Tab-separated table of C-alpha atoms in Angstrom:
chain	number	residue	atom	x	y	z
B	1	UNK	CA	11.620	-13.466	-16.440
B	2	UNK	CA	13.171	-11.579	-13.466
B	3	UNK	CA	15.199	-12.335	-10.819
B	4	UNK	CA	14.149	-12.202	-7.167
B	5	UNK	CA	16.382	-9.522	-6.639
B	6	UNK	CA	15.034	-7.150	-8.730
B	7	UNK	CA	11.247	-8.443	-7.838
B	8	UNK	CA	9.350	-5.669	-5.708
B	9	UNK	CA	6.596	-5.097	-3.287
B	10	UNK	CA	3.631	-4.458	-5.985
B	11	UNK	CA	4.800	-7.072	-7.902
B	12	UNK	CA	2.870	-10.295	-9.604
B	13	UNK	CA	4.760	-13.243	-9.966
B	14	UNK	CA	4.244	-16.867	-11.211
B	15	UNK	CA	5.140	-19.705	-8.920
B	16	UNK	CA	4.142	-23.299	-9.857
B	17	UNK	CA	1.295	-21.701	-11.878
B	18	UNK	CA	0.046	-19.814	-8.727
B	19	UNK	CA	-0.304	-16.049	-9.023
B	20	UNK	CA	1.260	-14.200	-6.034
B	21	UNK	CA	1.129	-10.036	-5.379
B	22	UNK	CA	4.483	-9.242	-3.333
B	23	UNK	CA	3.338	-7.224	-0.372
B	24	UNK	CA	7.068	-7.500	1.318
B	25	UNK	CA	10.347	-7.843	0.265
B	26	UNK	CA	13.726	-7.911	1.799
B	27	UNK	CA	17.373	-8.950	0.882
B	28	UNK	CA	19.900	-10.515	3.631
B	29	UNK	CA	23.509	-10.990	3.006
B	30	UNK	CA	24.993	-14.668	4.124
B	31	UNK	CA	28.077	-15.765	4.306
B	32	UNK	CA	30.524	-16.480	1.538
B	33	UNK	CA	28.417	-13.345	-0.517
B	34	UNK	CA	25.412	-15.322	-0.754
B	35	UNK	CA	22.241	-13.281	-1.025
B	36	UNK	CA	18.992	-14.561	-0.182
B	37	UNK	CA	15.537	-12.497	-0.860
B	38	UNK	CA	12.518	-12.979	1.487
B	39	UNK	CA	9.272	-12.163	0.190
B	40	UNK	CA	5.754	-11.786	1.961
B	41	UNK	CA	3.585	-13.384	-1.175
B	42	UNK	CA	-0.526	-12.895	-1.126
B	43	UNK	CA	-1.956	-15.752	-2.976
B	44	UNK	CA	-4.178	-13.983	-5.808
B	45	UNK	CA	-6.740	-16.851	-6.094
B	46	UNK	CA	-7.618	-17.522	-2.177
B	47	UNK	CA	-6.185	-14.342	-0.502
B	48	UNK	CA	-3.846	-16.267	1.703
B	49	UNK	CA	-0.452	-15.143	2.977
B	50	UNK	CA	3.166	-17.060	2.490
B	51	UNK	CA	6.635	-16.688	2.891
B	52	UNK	CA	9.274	-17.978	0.833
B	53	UNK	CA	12.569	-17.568	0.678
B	54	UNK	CA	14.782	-17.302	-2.720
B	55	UNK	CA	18.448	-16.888	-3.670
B	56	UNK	CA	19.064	-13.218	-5.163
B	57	UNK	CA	19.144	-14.840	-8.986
B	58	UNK	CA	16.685	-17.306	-8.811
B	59	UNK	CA	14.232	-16.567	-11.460
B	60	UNK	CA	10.725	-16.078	-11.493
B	61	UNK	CA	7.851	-15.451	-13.905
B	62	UNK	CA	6.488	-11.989	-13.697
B	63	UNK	CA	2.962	-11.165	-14.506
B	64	UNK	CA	1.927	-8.196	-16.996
B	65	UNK	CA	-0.996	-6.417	-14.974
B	66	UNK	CA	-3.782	-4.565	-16.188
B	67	UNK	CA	-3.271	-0.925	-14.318
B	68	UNK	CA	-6.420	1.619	-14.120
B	69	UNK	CA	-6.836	4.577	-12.542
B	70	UNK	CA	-9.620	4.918	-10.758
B	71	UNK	CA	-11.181	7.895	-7.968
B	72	UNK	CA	-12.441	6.826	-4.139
B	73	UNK	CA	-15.752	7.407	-3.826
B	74	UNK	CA	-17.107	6.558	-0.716
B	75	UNK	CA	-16.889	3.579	2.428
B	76	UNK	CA	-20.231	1.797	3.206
B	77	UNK	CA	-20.327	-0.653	5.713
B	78	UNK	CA	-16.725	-2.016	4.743
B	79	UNK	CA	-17.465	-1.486	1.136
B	80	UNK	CA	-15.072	0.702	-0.729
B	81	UNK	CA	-16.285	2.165	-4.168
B	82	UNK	CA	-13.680	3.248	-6.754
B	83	UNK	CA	-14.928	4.873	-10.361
B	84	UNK	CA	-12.879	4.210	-13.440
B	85	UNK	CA	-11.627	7.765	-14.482
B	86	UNK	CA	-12.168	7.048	-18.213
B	87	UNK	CA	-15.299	5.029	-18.538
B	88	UNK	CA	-17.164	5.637	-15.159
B	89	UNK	CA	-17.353	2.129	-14.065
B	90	UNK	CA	-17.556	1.236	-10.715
B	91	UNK	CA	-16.164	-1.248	-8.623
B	92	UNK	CA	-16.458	-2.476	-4.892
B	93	UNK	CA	-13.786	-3.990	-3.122
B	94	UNK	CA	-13.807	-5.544	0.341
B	95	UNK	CA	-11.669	-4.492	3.748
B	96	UNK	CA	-9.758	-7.815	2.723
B	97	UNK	CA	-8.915	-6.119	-0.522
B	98	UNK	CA	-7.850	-2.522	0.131
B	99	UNK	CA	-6.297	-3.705	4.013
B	100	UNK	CA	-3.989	-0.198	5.575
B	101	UNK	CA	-4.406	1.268	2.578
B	102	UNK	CA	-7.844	2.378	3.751
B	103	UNK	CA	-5.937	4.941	5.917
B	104	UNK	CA	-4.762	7.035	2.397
B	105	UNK	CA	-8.346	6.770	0.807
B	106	UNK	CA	-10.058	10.497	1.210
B	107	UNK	CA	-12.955	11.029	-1.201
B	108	UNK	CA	-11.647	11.930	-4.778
B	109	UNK	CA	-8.146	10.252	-4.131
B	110	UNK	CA	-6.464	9.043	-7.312
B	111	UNK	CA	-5.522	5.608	-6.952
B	112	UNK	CA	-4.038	2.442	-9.630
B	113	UNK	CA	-5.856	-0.540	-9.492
B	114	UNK	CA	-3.977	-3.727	-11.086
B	115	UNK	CA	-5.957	-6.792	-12.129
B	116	UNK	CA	-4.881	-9.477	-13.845
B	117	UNK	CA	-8.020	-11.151	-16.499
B	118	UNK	CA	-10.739	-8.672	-14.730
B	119	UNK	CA	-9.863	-9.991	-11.277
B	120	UNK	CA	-8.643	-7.666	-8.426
B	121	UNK	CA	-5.125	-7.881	-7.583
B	122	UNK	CA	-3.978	-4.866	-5.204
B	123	UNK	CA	-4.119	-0.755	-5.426
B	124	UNK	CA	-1.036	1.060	-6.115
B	125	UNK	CA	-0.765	4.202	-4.529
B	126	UNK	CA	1.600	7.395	-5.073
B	127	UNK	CA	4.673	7.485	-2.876
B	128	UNK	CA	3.341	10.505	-0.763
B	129	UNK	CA	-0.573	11.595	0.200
B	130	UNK	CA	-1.804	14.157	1.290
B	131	UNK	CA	-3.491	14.446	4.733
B	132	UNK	CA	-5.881	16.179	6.619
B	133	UNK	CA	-5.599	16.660	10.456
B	134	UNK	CA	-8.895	16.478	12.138
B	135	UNK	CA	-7.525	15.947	15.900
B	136	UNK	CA	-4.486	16.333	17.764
B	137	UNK	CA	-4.137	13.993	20.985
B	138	UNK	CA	-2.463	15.987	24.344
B	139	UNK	CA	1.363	15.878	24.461
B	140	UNK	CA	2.092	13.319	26.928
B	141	UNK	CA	5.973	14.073	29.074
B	142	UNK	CA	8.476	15.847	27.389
B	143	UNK	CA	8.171	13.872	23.799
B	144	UNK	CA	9.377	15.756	21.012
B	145	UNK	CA	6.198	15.247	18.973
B	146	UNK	CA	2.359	14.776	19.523
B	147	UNK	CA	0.334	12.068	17.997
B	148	UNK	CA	-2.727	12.992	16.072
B	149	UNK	CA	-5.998	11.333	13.530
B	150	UNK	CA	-5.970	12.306	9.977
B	151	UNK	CA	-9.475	12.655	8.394
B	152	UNK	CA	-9.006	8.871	7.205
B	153	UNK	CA	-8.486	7.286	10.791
B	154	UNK	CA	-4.905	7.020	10.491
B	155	UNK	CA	-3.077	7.999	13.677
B	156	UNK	CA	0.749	8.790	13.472
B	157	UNK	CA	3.325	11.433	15.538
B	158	UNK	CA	4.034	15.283	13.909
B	159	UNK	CA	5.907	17.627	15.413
B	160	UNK	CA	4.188	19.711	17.991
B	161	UNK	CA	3.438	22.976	15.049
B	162	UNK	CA	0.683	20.749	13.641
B	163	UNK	CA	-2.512	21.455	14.259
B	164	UNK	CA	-6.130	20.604	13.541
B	165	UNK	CA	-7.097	21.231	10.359
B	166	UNK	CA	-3.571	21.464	8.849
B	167	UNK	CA	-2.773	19.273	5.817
B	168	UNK	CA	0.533	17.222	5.816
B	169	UNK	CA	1.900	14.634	3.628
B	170	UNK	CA	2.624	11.257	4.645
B	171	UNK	CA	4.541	8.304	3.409
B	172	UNK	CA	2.207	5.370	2.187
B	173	UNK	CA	4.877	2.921	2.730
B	174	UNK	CA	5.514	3.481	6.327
B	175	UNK	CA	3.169	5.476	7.761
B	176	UNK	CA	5.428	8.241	8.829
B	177	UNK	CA	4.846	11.837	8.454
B	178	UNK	CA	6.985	13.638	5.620
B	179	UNK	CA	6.406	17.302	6.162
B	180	UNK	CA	3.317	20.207	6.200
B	181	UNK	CA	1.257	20.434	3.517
B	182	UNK	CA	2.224	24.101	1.446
């Protein structure tokens, strides 16, 4: 058992027998040092979102996950592939299924995938990827930094140095460029 307080986005936990993947979490302090954690739960059995609200040592059930590492492959037609790194397996999983993280999938990318019984449950990725610039958009006023596309679609602001066909690393949690690639 943990408490929600130490729960985590990435997490599986057991409510009423439901299975839930934590894509948010976040911990307000009330009045008279009451803490209460709100967490952004995916339903693992229908895909639906919820949110529910806990005291910081409520208890919940957490789940043990199965965690592989598997390699991107390729997109078609809103199909991603993934191989298993040990056994070659493949798998396909949906837009639904892999959501923004598309944006951090280059072909060859090392990614966890947790299930739970041989079912799908989410993709764990590392902290920091790395990026390839493939267009930078024209500096608009006098902004500090330009926005440009990475060779995975996602658009985010750099600092003016970038350029096209510089790698940099960006955060997976929120989007942000970190620094330039070495």
């Amino acid at each position: 058992m943990k408490t929600a307080f130490d729960t985590r986005p990435g997490s599986v936990v057991d409510i009423e027998g439901d299975l839930y993947f934590v894509t948010k979490w976040e911990s307000h302090r009330g009045g008279r040092g009451a803490t209460t954690v709100k967490m952004r739960l995916k339903n693992i059995a229908n895909g639906s979102m919820t949110d529910k609200v806990f005291s910081s040592d409520d208890k919940l059930n957490d789940v043990i996950l199965d965690r592989t590492v598997f390699e991107y492959l390729y997109n078609s037609s809103g199909v991603y592939v993934f191989m298993n790194s040990e056994n070659y397996e493949q798998i396909e999983l949906g837009e639904d299924d892999v959501g923004d993280m598309k944006y951090f999938l280059s072909e060859g990318a090392t990614i966890d995938i947790q299930q739970h019984n041989g079912n799908f449950v989410g993709i764990i990725l590392a902290t920091y990827m790395k990026l390839r610039v493939v267009e930078t958009l024209p500096l608009v006023g006098s902004n500090e930094n330009i926005e440009v596309i990475t060779n995975t679609g996602l658009k985010l602001e750099v600092p003016p140095s970038i350029q096209e066909g510089d790698e940099i690393i960006v955060n997976t949690s929120t989007f942000e460029f970190v620094e330039k690639a070495k």
